[in-house]
Short mmCIF file of C-alpha atoms and ligand atoms in Angstrom, two decimals:
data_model
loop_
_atom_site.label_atom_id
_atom_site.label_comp_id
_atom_site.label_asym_id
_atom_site.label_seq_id
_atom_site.Cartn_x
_atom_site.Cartn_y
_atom_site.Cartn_z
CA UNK A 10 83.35 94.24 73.95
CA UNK A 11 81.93 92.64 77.16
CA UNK A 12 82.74 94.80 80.72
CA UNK A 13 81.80 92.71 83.73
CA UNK A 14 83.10 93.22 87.67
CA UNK A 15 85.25 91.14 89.24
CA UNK A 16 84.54 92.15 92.46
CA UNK A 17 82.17 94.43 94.27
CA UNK A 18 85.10 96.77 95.44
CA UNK A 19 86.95 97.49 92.27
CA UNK A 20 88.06 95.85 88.90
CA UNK A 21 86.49 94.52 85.94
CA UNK A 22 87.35 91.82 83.22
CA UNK A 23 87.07 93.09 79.91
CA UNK A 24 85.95 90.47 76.99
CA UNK A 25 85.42 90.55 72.94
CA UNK A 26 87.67 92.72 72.27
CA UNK A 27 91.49 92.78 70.57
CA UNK A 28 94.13 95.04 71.48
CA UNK A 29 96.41 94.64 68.67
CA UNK A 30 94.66 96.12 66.19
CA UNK A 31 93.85 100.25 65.69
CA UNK A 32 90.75 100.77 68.07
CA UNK A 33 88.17 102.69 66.86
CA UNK A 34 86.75 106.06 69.24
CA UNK A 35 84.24 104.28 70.48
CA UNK A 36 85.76 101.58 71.62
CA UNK A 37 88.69 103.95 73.43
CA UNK A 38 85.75 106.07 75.27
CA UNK A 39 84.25 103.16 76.39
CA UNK A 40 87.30 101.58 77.86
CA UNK A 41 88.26 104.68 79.41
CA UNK A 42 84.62 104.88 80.87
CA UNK A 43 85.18 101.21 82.49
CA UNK A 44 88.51 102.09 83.51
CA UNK A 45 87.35 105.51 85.51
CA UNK A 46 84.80 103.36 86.76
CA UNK A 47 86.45 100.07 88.07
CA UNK A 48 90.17 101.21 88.79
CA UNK A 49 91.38 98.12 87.56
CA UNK A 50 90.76 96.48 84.04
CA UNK A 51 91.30 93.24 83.19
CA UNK A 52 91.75 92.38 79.15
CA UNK A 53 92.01 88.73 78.89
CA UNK A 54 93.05 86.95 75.70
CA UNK A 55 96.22 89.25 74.64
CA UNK A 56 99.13 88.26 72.96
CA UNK A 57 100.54 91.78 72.44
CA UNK A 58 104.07 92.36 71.03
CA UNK A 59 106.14 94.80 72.64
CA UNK A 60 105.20 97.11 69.87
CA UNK A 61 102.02 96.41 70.23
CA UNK A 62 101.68 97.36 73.81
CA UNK A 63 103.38 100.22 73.32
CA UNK A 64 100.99 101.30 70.50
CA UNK A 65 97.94 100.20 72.98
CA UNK A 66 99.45 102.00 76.26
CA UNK A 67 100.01 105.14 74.08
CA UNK A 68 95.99 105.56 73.75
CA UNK A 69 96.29 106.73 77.73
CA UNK A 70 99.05 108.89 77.21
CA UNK A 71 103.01 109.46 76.94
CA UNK A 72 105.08 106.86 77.55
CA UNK A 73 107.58 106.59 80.92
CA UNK A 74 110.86 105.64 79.68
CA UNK A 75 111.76 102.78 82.37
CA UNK A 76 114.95 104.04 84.43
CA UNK A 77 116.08 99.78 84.56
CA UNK A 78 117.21 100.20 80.64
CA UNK A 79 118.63 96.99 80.90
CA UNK A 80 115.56 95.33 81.81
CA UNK A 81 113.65 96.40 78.82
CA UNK A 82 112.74 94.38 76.26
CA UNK A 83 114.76 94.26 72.92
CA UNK A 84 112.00 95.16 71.16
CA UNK A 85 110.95 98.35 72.65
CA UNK A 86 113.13 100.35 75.37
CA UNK A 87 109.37 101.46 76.35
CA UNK A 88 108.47 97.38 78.11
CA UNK A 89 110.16 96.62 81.53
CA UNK A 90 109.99 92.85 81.96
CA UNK A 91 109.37 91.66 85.27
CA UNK A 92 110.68 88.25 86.06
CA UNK A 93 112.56 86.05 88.67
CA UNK A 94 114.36 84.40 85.56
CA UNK A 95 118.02 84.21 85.94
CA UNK A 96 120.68 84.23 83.14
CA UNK A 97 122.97 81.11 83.55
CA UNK A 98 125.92 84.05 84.24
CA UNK A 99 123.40 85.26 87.54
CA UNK A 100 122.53 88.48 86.08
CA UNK A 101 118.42 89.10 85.98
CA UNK A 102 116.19 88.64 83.05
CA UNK A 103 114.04 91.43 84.41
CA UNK A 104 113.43 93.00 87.53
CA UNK A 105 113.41 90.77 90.39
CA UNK A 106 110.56 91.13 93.01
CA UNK A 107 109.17 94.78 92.56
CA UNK A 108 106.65 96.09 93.95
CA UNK A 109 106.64 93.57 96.93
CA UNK A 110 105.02 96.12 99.36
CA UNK A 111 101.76 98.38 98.82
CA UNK A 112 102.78 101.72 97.04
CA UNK A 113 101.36 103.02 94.53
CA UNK A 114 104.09 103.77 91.16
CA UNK A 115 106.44 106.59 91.74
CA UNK A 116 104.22 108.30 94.05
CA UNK A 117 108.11 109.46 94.97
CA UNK A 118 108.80 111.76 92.24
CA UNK A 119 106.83 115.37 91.08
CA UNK A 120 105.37 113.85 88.87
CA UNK A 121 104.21 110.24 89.87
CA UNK A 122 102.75 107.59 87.29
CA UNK A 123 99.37 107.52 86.07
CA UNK A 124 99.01 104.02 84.47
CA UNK A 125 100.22 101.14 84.93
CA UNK A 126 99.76 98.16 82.06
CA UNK A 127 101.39 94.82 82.47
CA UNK A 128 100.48 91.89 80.05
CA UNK A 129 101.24 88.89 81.61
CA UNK A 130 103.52 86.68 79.43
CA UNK A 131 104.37 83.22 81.70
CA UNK A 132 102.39 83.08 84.58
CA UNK A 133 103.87 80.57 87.56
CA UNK A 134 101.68 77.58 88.55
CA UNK A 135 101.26 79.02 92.07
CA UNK A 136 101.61 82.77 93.36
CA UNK A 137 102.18 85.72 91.19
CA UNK A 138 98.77 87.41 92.37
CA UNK A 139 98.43 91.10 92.34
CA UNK A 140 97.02 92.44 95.01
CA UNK A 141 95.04 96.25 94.69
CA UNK A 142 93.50 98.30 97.67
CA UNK A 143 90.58 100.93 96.61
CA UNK A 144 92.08 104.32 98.18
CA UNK A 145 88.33 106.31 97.14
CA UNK A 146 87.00 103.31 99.51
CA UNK A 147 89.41 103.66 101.73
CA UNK A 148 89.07 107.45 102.34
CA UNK A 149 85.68 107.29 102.37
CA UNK A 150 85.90 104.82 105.02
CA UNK A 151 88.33 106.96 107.58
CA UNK A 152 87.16 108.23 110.45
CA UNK A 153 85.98 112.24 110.25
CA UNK A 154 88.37 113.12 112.65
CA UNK A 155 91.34 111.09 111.05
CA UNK A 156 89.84 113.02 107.68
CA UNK A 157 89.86 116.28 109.19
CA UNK A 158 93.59 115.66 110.25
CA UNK A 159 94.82 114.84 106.90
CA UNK A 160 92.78 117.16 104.76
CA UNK A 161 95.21 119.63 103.26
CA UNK A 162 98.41 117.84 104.60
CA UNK A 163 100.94 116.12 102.85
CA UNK A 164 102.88 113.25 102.81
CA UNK A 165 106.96 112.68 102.56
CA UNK A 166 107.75 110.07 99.84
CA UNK A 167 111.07 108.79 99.45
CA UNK A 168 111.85 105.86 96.86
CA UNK A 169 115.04 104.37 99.28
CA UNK A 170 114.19 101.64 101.34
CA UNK A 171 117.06 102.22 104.03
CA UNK A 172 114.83 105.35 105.03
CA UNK A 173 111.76 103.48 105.40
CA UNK A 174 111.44 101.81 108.84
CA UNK A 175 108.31 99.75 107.48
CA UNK A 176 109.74 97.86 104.71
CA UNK A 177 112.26 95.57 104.23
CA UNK A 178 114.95 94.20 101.03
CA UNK A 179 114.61 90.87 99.72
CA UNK A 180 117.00 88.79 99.90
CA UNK A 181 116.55 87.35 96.01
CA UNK A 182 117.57 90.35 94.46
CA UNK A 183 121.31 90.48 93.33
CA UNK A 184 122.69 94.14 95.17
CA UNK A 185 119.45 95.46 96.14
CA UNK A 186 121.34 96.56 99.46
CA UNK A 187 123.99 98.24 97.77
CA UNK A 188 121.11 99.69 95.12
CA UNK A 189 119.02 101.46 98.29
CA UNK A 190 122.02 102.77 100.16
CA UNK A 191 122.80 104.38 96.53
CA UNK A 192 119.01 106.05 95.83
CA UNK A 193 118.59 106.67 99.80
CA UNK A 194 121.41 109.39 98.79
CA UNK A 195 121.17 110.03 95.58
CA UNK A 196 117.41 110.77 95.19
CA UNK A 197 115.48 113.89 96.67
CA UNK A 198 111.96 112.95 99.02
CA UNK A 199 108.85 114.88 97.49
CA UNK A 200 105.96 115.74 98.84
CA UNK A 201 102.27 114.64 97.95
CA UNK A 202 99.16 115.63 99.39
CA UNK A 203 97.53 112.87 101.64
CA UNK A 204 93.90 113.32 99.87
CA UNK A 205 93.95 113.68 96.38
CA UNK A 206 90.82 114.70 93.93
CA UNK A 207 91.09 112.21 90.79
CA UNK A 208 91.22 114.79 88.08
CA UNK A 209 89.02 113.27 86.22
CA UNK A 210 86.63 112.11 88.40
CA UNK A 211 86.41 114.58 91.06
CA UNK A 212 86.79 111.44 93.40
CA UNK A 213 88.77 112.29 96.95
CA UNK A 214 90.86 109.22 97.25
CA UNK A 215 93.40 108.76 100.24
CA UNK A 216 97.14 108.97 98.49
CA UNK A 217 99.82 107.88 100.87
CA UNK A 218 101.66 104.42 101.10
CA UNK A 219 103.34 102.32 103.73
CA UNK A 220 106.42 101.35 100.62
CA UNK A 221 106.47 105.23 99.71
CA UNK A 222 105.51 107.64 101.94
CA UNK A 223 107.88 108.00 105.33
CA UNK A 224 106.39 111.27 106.79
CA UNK A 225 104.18 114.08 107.27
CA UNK A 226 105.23 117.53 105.84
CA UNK A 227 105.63 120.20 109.15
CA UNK A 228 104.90 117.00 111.92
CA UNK A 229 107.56 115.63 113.99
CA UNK A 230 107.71 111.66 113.55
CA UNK A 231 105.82 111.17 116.70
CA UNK A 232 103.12 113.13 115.44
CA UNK A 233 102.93 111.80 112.04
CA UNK A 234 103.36 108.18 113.00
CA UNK A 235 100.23 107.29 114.55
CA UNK A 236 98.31 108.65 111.80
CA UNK A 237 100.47 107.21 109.29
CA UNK A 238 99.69 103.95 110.93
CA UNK A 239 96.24 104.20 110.99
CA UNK A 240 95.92 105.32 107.68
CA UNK A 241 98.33 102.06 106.55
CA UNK A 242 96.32 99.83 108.53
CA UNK A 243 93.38 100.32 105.68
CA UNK A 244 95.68 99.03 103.40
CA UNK A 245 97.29 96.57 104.95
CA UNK A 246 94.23 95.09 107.26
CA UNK A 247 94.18 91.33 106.97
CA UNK A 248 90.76 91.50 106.31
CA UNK A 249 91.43 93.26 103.00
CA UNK A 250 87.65 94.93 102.62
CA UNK A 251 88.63 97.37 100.06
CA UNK A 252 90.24 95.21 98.02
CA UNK A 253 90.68 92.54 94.95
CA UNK A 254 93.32 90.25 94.61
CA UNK A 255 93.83 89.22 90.94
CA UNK A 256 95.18 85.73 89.75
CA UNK A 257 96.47 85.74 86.59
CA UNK A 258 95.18 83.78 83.73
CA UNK A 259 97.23 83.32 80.58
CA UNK A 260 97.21 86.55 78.33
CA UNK A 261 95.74 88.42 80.83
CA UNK A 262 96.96 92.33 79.88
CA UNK A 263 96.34 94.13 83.60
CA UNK A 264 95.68 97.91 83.84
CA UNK A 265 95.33 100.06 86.78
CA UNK A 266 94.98 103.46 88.02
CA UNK A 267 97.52 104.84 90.47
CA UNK A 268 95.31 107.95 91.52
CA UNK A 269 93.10 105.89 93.31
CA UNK A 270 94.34 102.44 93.56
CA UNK A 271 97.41 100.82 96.31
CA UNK A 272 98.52 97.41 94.98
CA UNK A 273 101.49 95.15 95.70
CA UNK A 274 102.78 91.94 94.49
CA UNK A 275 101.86 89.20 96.62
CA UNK A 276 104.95 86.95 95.48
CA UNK A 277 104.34 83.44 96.46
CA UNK A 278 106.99 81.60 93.80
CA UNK A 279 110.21 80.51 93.10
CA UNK A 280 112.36 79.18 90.59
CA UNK A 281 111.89 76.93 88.57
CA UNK A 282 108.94 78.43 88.64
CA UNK A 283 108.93 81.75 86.28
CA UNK A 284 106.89 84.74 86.05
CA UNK A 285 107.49 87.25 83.32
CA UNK A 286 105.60 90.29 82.79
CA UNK A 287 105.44 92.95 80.45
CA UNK A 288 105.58 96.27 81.85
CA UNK A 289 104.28 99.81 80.13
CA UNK A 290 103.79 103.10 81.84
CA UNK A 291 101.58 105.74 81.18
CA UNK A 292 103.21 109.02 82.71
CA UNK A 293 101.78 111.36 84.79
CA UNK A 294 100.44 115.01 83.47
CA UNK A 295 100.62 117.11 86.33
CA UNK A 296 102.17 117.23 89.58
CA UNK A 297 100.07 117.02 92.65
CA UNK A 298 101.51 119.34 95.12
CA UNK A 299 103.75 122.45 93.85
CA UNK A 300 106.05 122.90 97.08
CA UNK A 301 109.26 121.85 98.21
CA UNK A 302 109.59 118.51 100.39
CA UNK A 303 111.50 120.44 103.54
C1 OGA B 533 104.41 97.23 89.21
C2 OGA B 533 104.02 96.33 90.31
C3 OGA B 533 103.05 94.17 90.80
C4 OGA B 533 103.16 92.79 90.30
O1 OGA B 533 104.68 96.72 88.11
O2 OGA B 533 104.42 98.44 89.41
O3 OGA B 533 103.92 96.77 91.42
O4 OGA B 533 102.35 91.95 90.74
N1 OGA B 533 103.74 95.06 89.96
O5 OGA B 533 104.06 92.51 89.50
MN1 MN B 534 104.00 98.99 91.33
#
């Protein structure tokens, strides 16, 4: 097995080595070593089955089951398949542009997603990148006044996009409308704090998302908005210093840590053009804050 960057910032490709097999101790410490260490890995050469990503994103940890059941594979009810592919009847193949602005996964429940795995089976001939923001870089980066500000505070997260003034609902998806105006209802904001330590690297990374998080617990929205922009503006900044942008190859199999990573998918195709990924989730095993949202 071969580790090697892919960027100064974050990420590294990982070579010489097959996932579908049983992997040996060894082998698991030292990918988990690379993976603490570069945020992002990047497997190439996978052909994984559902069942065999399943048994390779169980390694990490339990299993989310994904709340889109009909988006799941037939295989395994564990794989989410992203994909702009659409049945001749107009219903989805998978889910249809997710995670088109920078968030990092379910940062809007308790109990937020640790890992995120996605083996990429059809890759478009243009677009599809992933896009992933270092948020240890990041917070290291801020300001010691904008750090003194956020340290011990926390940030509102609510999954609806109707309560989010800085994102917006593609058009492409059938009933995403309808679907928001649902959740913005239906689903309860929770609070994170706006620094988190990595627990298991000790790491303070900056946790907070322009997609996700809509407020500051105990500050008005004139207070919290100017430092909610500022702190988006690292992630968002044209410039992109903290970041890697990853273009797939065939068979690529894509893992990343949402502790200490933003990411977002750049988009950039259309039909006929078709992406299809496969999705597994490594859940959370702790909460990060303990208190009520309000
Ligand atoms: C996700 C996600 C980005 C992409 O699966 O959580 O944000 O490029 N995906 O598909
Ligand atoms: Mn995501």
């Amino acid at each position: 097995m071969k580790v090697t960057p892919v960027s100064e910032i974050l990420g590294a490709e990982v070579t010489g080595i097959d996932l579908s097999g049983t992997l040996g101790s060894e082998t698991k410490a030292a990918l988990r070593e690379a993976f603490l260490t570069y945020q992002v890995l990047v497997i190439r050469d996978q052909t994984l089955s559902p069942a065999q990503q399943v048994a390779f994103s169980k390694i990490w940890g339990d299993l989310e089951i994904p709340a889109n059941i009909q988006h799941t594979t037939e295989e395994s009810q564990n794989v989410m398949i992203l994909s702009n592919e659409i049945r001749p009847d107009g219903t989805a193949v998978g889910v249809v542009d997710g995670g088109d602005f920078w968030h990092s996964d379910s940062s809007h429940v308790a109990v937020p997603s640790m890992i995120t795995i996605l083996q990429s089976v059809r890759n478009p001939d243009r677009g599809g990148d992933t896009e992933f923001c270092n948020m240890y870089a990041v917070y290291a980066a801020l300001p010691q006044d904008l750090k003194q500000k956020i340290e011990g505070q926390y940030g509102i997260h609510h999954v609806s996009k109707t309560v989010n003034k800085r994102v917006t609902i593609s058009p492409d998806r059938p009933g995403a409308k309808d679907f928001y105006e649902a959740q913005a209802a239906a689903r309860a904001q929770v609070i994170q704090p706006l620094v988190l330590v990595h627990p298991e690297t000790g790491r303070k990374a900056l946790y907070c998302s322009p997609r996700f998080t809509v407020g500051i617990k105990g500050m008005s929205e004139e207070q919290a908005d100017p430092i909610l922009d500022e702190l988006f503006a690292y992630v968002t900044d044209r410039k992109r210093p903290y970041h890697y942008r990853h273009k797939y190859r065939a068979n690529d199999l894509v893992l990343w840590d949402n502790r200490c990573l933003c990411h977002r998918a750049v988009g950039g195709y259309g039909l006929p053009d078709i992406r299809r990924m496969h999705r597994t989730v490594v859940g959370g095993d702790r909460a990060y804050a303990d208190q009520a949202a309000s």
